[in-house]
Amino acid sequence: MILRQAALAIFFAITFPATVALAHGDGAPQPVDTTGLEPLGDEWRATNPYRNDKKQHDIAVEIGSRGYNSNCARCHGLEAKSGGMAPDLRELGETESEDAWFISRVLQGAVVSGRQKMPPFEGLLNQEAIWAIRTYIDAQPQ
Ligand code: HEC
């Protein structure tokens, strides 16, 4: 019986490594404390509200750094320098359509050929946290 359970555990570890990692709390999405940023409300902004906000920009970079490192870096790379596993997010420009693309990807995640390549963050990260992460990425040198 114990052997059978061990065999099953090994089977699952090989077949569903991501599931096993998540079950151990490794790589699970982390909430981001956005204290210090003015609340943006429920309506989604069309563009990054912190980009040209002299007062909030640096706070956003700091909060975004924490949010990025705990939720995105394991795939998109430390300091937003991609190691090739996921796109280099510094290459996204700062236009309105690229802001919209960023938000939609982060909320919905990415499924490629039926496989979940990136988890959805809807309901886990609020608007302030997501725009702060965007501000942090844009502040990294190319
Ligand atoms: C489990 C790995 C993983 C995690 C964690 C992850 N991503 Fe991704 N992300 C990917 C992959 C893979 C793609 C490319 C999907 C595709 O091929 O369409 C992607 C695509 C994106 C894109 C679209 C990029 C483009 O140039 O089209 C954005 C924006 C993005 N991710 C932002 C984020 C942010 C912000 C976080 C953290 C909050 C995050 N991702 C967390 C794996 C991940």
PDB file of C-alpha atoms and ligand atoms in Angstrom:
ATOM      1  CA  MET A   1       0.000   0.000   0.000  1.00  0.00           C
ATOM      2  CA  ILE A   2       2.773   2.407   0.960  1.00  0.00           C
ATOM      3  CA  LEU A   3       4.726   1.357  -2.103  1.00  0.00           C
ATOM      4  CA  ARG A   4       1.675   1.970  -4.247  1.00  0.00           C
ATOM      5  CA  GLN A   5       1.299   5.476  -2.811  1.00  0.00           C
ATOM      6  CA  ALA A   6       4.972   6.215  -3.387  1.00  0.00           C
ATOM      7  CA  ALA A   7       4.654   5.012  -6.964  1.00  0.00           C
ATOM      8  CA  LEU A   8       1.602   7.236  -7.439  1.00  0.00           C
ATOM      9  CA  ALA A   9       3.408  10.222  -5.934  1.00  0.00           C
ATOM     10  CA  ILE A  10       6.328   9.705  -8.306  1.00  0.00           C
ATOM     11  CA  PHE A  11       3.929   9.299 -11.222  1.00  0.00           C
ATOM     12  CA  PHE A  12       2.267  12.626 -10.393  1.00  0.00           C
ATOM     13  CA  ALA A  13       5.577  14.377  -9.784  1.00  0.00           C
ATOM     14  CA  ILE A  14       6.743  13.346 -13.252  1.00  0.00           C
ATOM     15  CA  THR A  15       3.453  13.954 -15.028  1.00  0.00           C
ATOM     16  CA  PHE A  16       2.383  17.173 -13.345  1.00  0.00           C
ATOM     17  CA  PRO A  17       5.546  18.877 -12.026  1.00  0.00           C
ATOM     18  CA  ALA A  18       3.893  22.322 -12.060  1.00  0.00           C
ATOM     19  CA  THR A  19       0.918  21.058 -10.030  1.00  0.00           C
ATOM     20  CA  VAL A  20       3.210  19.495  -7.461  1.00  0.00           C
ATOM     21  CA  ALA A  21       5.270  22.691  -7.194  1.00  0.00           C
ATOM     22  CA  LEU A  22       2.111  24.766  -6.724  1.00  0.00           C
ATOM     23  CA  ALA A  23       0.792  22.361  -4.093  1.00  0.00           C
ATOM     24  CA  HIS A  24       3.939  23.053  -2.085  1.00  0.00           C
ATOM     25  CA  GLY A  25       3.385  26.771  -2.292  1.00  0.00           C
ATOM     26  CA  ASP A  26       6.384  27.213  -4.565  1.00  0.00           C
ATOM     27  CA  GLY A  27       5.623  29.681  -7.326  1.00  0.00           C
ATOM     28  CA  ALA A  28       2.053  30.306  -6.199  1.00  0.00           C
ATOM     29  CA  PRO A  29       0.939  33.885  -6.970  1.00  0.00           C
ATOM     30  CA  GLN A  30       1.763  36.287  -4.167  1.00  0.00           C
ATOM     31  CA  PRO A  31      -0.466  39.198  -3.161  1.00  0.00           C
ATOM     32  CA  VAL A  32       1.205  42.602  -3.427  1.00  0.00           C
ATOM     33  CA  ASP A  33       0.832  45.252  -0.721  1.00  0.00           C
ATOM     34  CA  THR A  34       0.107  48.499  -2.597  1.00  0.00           C
ATOM     35  CA  THR A  35       0.050  50.791   0.453  1.00  0.00           C
ATOM     36  CA  GLY A  36       1.499  54.148  -0.602  1.00  0.00           C
ATOM     37  CA  LEU A  37      -0.204  54.238  -3.994  1.00  0.00           C
ATOM     38  CA  GLU A  38      -3.419  56.225  -4.301  1.00  0.00           C
ATOM     39  CA  PRO A  39      -6.367  53.900  -4.982  1.00  0.00           C
ATOM     40  CA  LEU A  40      -7.347  53.893  -8.681  1.00  0.00           C
ATOM     41  CA  GLY A  41     -10.883  52.596  -8.200  1.00  0.00           C
ATOM     42  CA  ASP A  42     -12.664  49.811 -10.075  1.00  0.00           C
ATOM     43  CA  GLU A  43     -12.523  51.262 -13.566  1.00  0.00           C
ATOM     44  CA  TRP A  44      -9.443  50.110 -15.476  1.00  0.00           C
ATOM     45  CA  ARG A  45      -7.229  52.916 -16.792  1.00  0.00           C
ATOM     46  CA  ALA A  46      -6.438  52.808 -20.500  1.00  0.00           C
ATOM     47  CA  THR A  47      -2.786  53.703 -19.893  1.00  0.00           C
ATOM     48  CA  ASN A  48      -0.276  53.369 -17.072  1.00  0.00           C
ATOM     49  CA  PRO A  49      -1.307  56.103 -14.590  1.00  0.00           C
ATOM     50  CA  TYR A  50       2.124  56.116 -12.884  1.00  0.00           C
ATOM     51  CA  ARG A  51       4.214  56.673 -16.039  1.00  0.00           C
ATOM     52  CA  ASN A  52       4.061  60.476 -15.915  1.00  0.00           C
ATOM     53  CA  ASP A  53       3.017  60.922 -12.291  1.00  0.00           C
ATOM     54  CA  LYS A  54       5.987  62.620 -10.589  1.00  0.00           C
ATOM     55  CA  LYS A  55       4.618  61.954  -7.100  1.00  0.00           C
ATOM     56  CA  GLN A  56       3.685  58.285  -7.495  1.00  0.00           C
ATOM     57  CA  HIS A  57       6.225  57.053 -10.074  1.00  0.00           C
ATOM     58  CA  ASP A  58       9.051  56.088  -7.705  1.00  0.00           C
ATOM     59  CA  ILE A  59       6.712  54.474  -5.172  1.00  0.00           C
ATOM     60  CA  ALA A  60       5.220  52.471  -8.048  1.00  0.00           C
ATOM     61  CA  VAL A  61       8.693  51.284  -9.117  1.00  0.00           C
ATOM     62  CA  GLU A  62       9.435  50.105  -5.575  1.00  0.00           C
ATOM     63  CA  ILE A  63       6.118  48.302  -5.111  1.00  0.00           C
ATOM     64  CA  GLY A  64       6.341  46.966  -8.668  1.00  0.00           C
ATOM     65  CA  SER A  65       9.795  45.573  -7.973  1.00  0.00           C
ATOM     66  CA  ARG A  66       8.404  43.471  -5.128  1.00  0.00           C
ATOM     67  CA  GLY A  67       5.388  42.410  -7.190  1.00  0.00           C
ATOM     68  CA  TYR A  68       7.535  41.515 -10.180  1.00  0.00           C
ATOM     69  CA  ASN A  69      10.096  39.544  -8.201  1.00  0.00           C
ATOM     70  CA  SER A  70       7.516  37.452  -6.364  1.00  0.00           C
ATOM     71  CA  ASN A  71       5.205  36.789  -9.349  1.00  0.00           C
ATOM     72  CA  CYS A  72       6.927  37.239 -12.694  1.00  0.00           C
ATOM     73  CA  ALA A  73      10.721  36.888 -12.341  1.00  0.00           C
ATOM     74  CA  ARG A  74      10.718  33.083 -12.236  1.00  0.00           C
ATOM     75  CA  CYS A  75       9.595  33.060 -15.876  1.00  0.00           C
ATOM     76  CA  HIS A  76      10.410  36.514 -17.258  1.00  0.00           C
ATOM     77  CA  GLY A  77      13.827  36.751 -15.573  1.00  0.00           C
ATOM     78  CA  LEU A  78      15.479  38.714 -12.760  1.00  0.00           C
ATOM     79  CA  GLU A  79      15.422  42.497 -13.319  1.00  0.00           C
ATOM     80  CA  ALA A  80      13.144  41.757 -16.299  1.00  0.00           C
ATOM     81  CA  LYS A  81      16.085  40.347 -18.272  1.00  0.00           C
ATOM     82  CA  SER A  82      14.558  37.340 -19.965  1.00  0.00           C
ATOM     83  CA  GLY A  83      16.534  34.115 -19.970  1.00  0.00           C
ATOM     84  CA  GLY A  84      14.564  32.981 -23.006  1.00  0.00           C
ATOM     85  CA  MET A  85      11.824  31.044 -21.215  1.00  0.00           C
ATOM     86  CA  ALA A  86       9.266  33.855 -21.638  1.00  0.00           C
ATOM     87  CA  PRO A  87       9.264  37.128 -23.605  1.00  0.00           C
ATOM     88  CA  ASP A  88      11.519  40.003 -22.497  1.00  0.00           C
ATOM     89  CA  LEU A  89       8.961  42.441 -21.098  1.00  0.00           C
ATOM     90  CA  ARG A  90      11.314  45.436 -21.472  1.00  0.00           C
ATOM     91  CA  GLU A  91      10.702  45.216 -25.210  1.00  0.00           C
ATOM     92  CA  LEU A  92       7.042  46.158 -24.867  1.00  0.00           C
ATOM     93  CA  GLY A  93       6.659  49.821 -25.813  1.00  0.00           C
ATOM     94  CA  GLU A  94       4.738  52.436 -23.857  1.00  0.00           C
ATOM     95  CA  THR A  95       1.825  53.062 -26.220  1.00  0.00           C
ATOM     96  CA  GLU A  96      -1.831  52.752 -25.242  1.00  0.00           C
ATOM     97  CA  SER A  97      -2.259  49.521 -27.204  1.00  0.00           C
ATOM     98  CA  GLU A  98       0.806  47.990 -25.557  1.00  0.00           C
ATOM     99  CA  ASP A  99      -0.542  49.004 -22.142  1.00  0.00           C
ATOM    100  CA  ALA A 100      -3.837  47.291 -23.019  1.00  0.00           C
ATOM    101  CA  TRP A 101      -1.990  44.166 -24.186  1.00  0.00           C
ATOM    102  CA  PHE A 102       0.030  44.093 -20.953  1.00  0.00           C
ATOM    103  CA  ILE A 103      -3.087  44.336 -18.777  1.00  0.00           C
ATOM    104  CA  SER A 104      -5.007  41.705 -20.736  1.00  0.00           C
ATOM    105  CA  ARG A 105      -2.094  39.245 -20.627  1.00  0.00           C
ATOM    106  CA  VAL A 106      -1.579  39.675 -16.883  1.00  0.00           C
ATOM    107  CA  LEU A 107      -5.294  39.311 -16.093  1.00  0.00           C
ATOM    108  CA  GLN A 108      -5.883  36.349 -18.403  1.00  0.00           C
ATOM    109  CA  GLY A 109      -2.483  34.633 -18.532  1.00  0.00           C
ATOM    110  CA  ALA A 110      -1.478  32.735 -21.645  1.00  0.00           C
ATOM    111  CA  VAL A 111      -2.571  29.386 -23.013  1.00  0.00           C
ATOM    112  CA  VAL A 112      -0.510  28.179 -25.954  1.00  0.00           C
ATOM    113  CA  SER A 113      -1.525  25.006 -27.819  1.00  0.00           C
ATOM    114  CA  GLY A 114      -3.788  24.072 -24.938  1.00  0.00           C
ATOM    115  CA  ARG A 115      -1.034  24.446 -22.332  1.00  0.00           C
ATOM    116  CA  GLN A 116      -1.088  27.071 -19.585  1.00  0.00           C
ATOM    117  CA  LYS A 117       2.167  28.925 -20.218  1.00  0.00           C
ATOM    118  CA  MET A 118       1.396  31.803 -17.895  1.00  0.00           C
ATOM    119  CA  PRO A 119      -1.112  31.799 -14.990  1.00  0.00           C
ATOM    120  CA  PRO A 120      -3.948  34.375 -14.932  1.00  0.00           C
ATOM    121  CA  PHE A 121      -3.598  37.027 -12.220  1.00  0.00           C
ATOM    122  CA  GLU A 122      -7.195  38.274 -12.300  1.00  0.00           C
ATOM    123  CA  GLY A 123      -8.555  38.521  -8.754  1.00  0.00           C
ATOM    124  CA  LEU A 124      -5.042  38.107  -7.311  1.00  0.00           C
ATOM    125  CA  LEU A 125      -3.362  41.363  -8.269  1.00  0.00           C
ATOM    126  CA  ASN A 126      -5.272  44.631  -8.177  1.00  0.00           C
ATOM    127  CA  GLN A 127      -5.011  47.444 -10.707  1.00  0.00           C
ATOM    128  CA  GLU A 128      -2.473  49.354  -8.604  1.00  0.00           C
ATOM    129  CA  ALA A 129      -0.204  46.288  -8.335  1.00  0.00           C
ATOM    130  CA  ILE A 130      -0.318  45.504 -12.067  1.00  0.00           C
ATOM    131  CA  TRP A 131       0.436  49.093 -13.176  1.00  0.00           C
ATOM    132  CA  ALA A 132       3.207  49.245 -10.539  1.00  0.00           C
ATOM    133  CA  ILE A 133       4.767  46.092 -12.042  1.00  0.00           C
ATOM    134  CA  ARG A 134       4.532  47.695 -15.495  1.00  0.00           C
ATOM    135  CA  THR A 135       6.236  50.848 -14.143  1.00  0.00           C
ATOM    136  CA  TYR A 136       9.030  48.754 -12.583  1.00  0.00           C
ATOM    137  CA  ILE A 137       9.643  46.901 -15.879  1.00  0.00           C
ATOM    138  CA  ASP A 138       9.759  50.172 -17.851  1.00  0.00           C
ATOM    139  CA  ALA A 139      12.300  51.554 -15.371  1.00  0.00           C
ATOM    140  CA  GLN A 140      14.766  48.711 -16.112  1.00  0.00           C
ATOM    141  CA  PRO A 141      17.530  49.506 -18.599  1.00  0.00           C
ATOM    142  CA  GLN A 142      17.152  47.789 -21.982  1.00  0.00           C
TER     143      GLN A 142
HETATM  144  C1  HEC B   1       4.852  30.383 -15.431  1.00  0.00           C
HETATM  145  C2  HEC B   1       5.616  31.354 -16.174  1.00  0.00           C
HETATM  146  C3  HEC B   1       5.112  32.788 -16.231  1.00  0.00           C
HETATM  147  C4  HEC B   1       4.797  33.622 -15.182  1.00  0.00           C
HETATM  148  C5  HEC B   1       4.834  33.316 -13.692  1.00  0.00           C
HETATM  149  C6  HEC B   1       4.451  34.886 -15.774  1.00  0.00           C
HETATM  150  N1  HEC B   1       4.525  34.810 -17.143  1.00  0.00           N
HETATM  151 FE1  HEC B   1       4.090  36.287 -18.459  1.00  0.00          FE
HETATM  152  N2  HEC B   1       4.374  35.003 -20.013  1.00  0.00           N
HETATM  153  C7  HEC B   1       4.864  33.725 -19.918  1.00  0.00           C
HETATM  154  C8  HEC B   1       4.978  33.153 -21.235  1.00  0.00           C
HETATM  155  C9  HEC B   1       5.507  31.755 -21.573  1.00  0.00           C
HETATM  156  C10 HEC B   1       4.526  34.136 -22.157  1.00  0.00           C
HETATM  157  C11 HEC B   1       4.422  34.018 -23.696  1.00  0.00           C
HETATM  158  C12 HEC B   1       3.074  33.440 -24.041  1.00  0.00           C
HETATM  159  C13 HEC B   1       2.899  33.314 -25.537  1.00  0.00           C
HETATM  160  O1  HEC B   1       3.713  32.637 -26.178  1.00  0.00           O
HETATM  161  O2  HEC B   1       1.929  33.891 -26.049  1.00  0.00           O
HETATM  162  C14 HEC B   1       4.162  35.293 -21.343  1.00  0.00           C
HETATM  163  C15 HEC B   1       3.693  36.483 -21.861  1.00  0.00           C
HETATM  164  C16 HEC B   1       3.521  37.656 -21.143  1.00  0.00           C
HETATM  165  C17 HEC B   1       3.193  38.931 -21.715  1.00  0.00           C
HETATM  166  C18 HEC B   1       3.019  39.247 -23.196  1.00  0.00           C
HETATM  167  C19 HEC B   1       4.403  39.649 -23.714  1.00  0.00           C
HETATM  168  C20 HEC B   1       4.496  39.951 -25.167  1.00  0.00           C
HETATM  169  O3  HEC B   1       5.551  40.495 -25.565  1.00  0.00           O
HETATM  170  O4  HEC B   1       3.589  39.653 -25.924  1.00  0.00           O
HETATM  171  C21 HEC B   1       3.132  39.831 -20.682  1.00  0.00           C
HETATM  172  C22 HEC B   1       2.835  41.311 -20.770  1.00  0.00           C
HETATM  173  C23 HEC B   1       3.434  39.090 -19.471  1.00  0.00           C
HETATM  174  N3  HEC B   1       3.660  37.769 -19.789  1.00  0.00           N
HETATM  175  C24 HEC B   1       3.523  39.662 -18.215  1.00  0.00           C
HETATM  176  C25 HEC B   1       3.702  38.945 -17.036  1.00  0.00           C
HETATM  177  C26 HEC B   1       3.693  39.537 -15.718  1.00  0.00           C
HETATM  178  C27 HEC B   1       3.577  41.031 -15.445  1.00  0.00           C
HETATM  179  C28 HEC B   1       3.828  38.527 -14.823  1.00  0.00           C
HETATM  180  C29 HEC B   1       3.790  38.606 -13.317  1.00  0.00           C
HETATM  181  C30 HEC B   1       2.670  39.304 -12.735  1.00  0.00           C
HETATM  182  C31 HEC B   1       3.949  37.282 -15.594  1.00  0.00           C
HETATM  183  N4  HEC B   1       3.880  37.586 -16.932  1.00  0.00           N
HETATM  184  C32 HEC B   1       4.110  36.018 -15.038  1.00  0.00           C
HETATM  185  C33 HEC B   1       5.170  33.065 -18.740  1.00  0.00           C
HETATM  186  C34 HEC B   1       4.939  33.547 -17.460  1.00  0.00           C
END
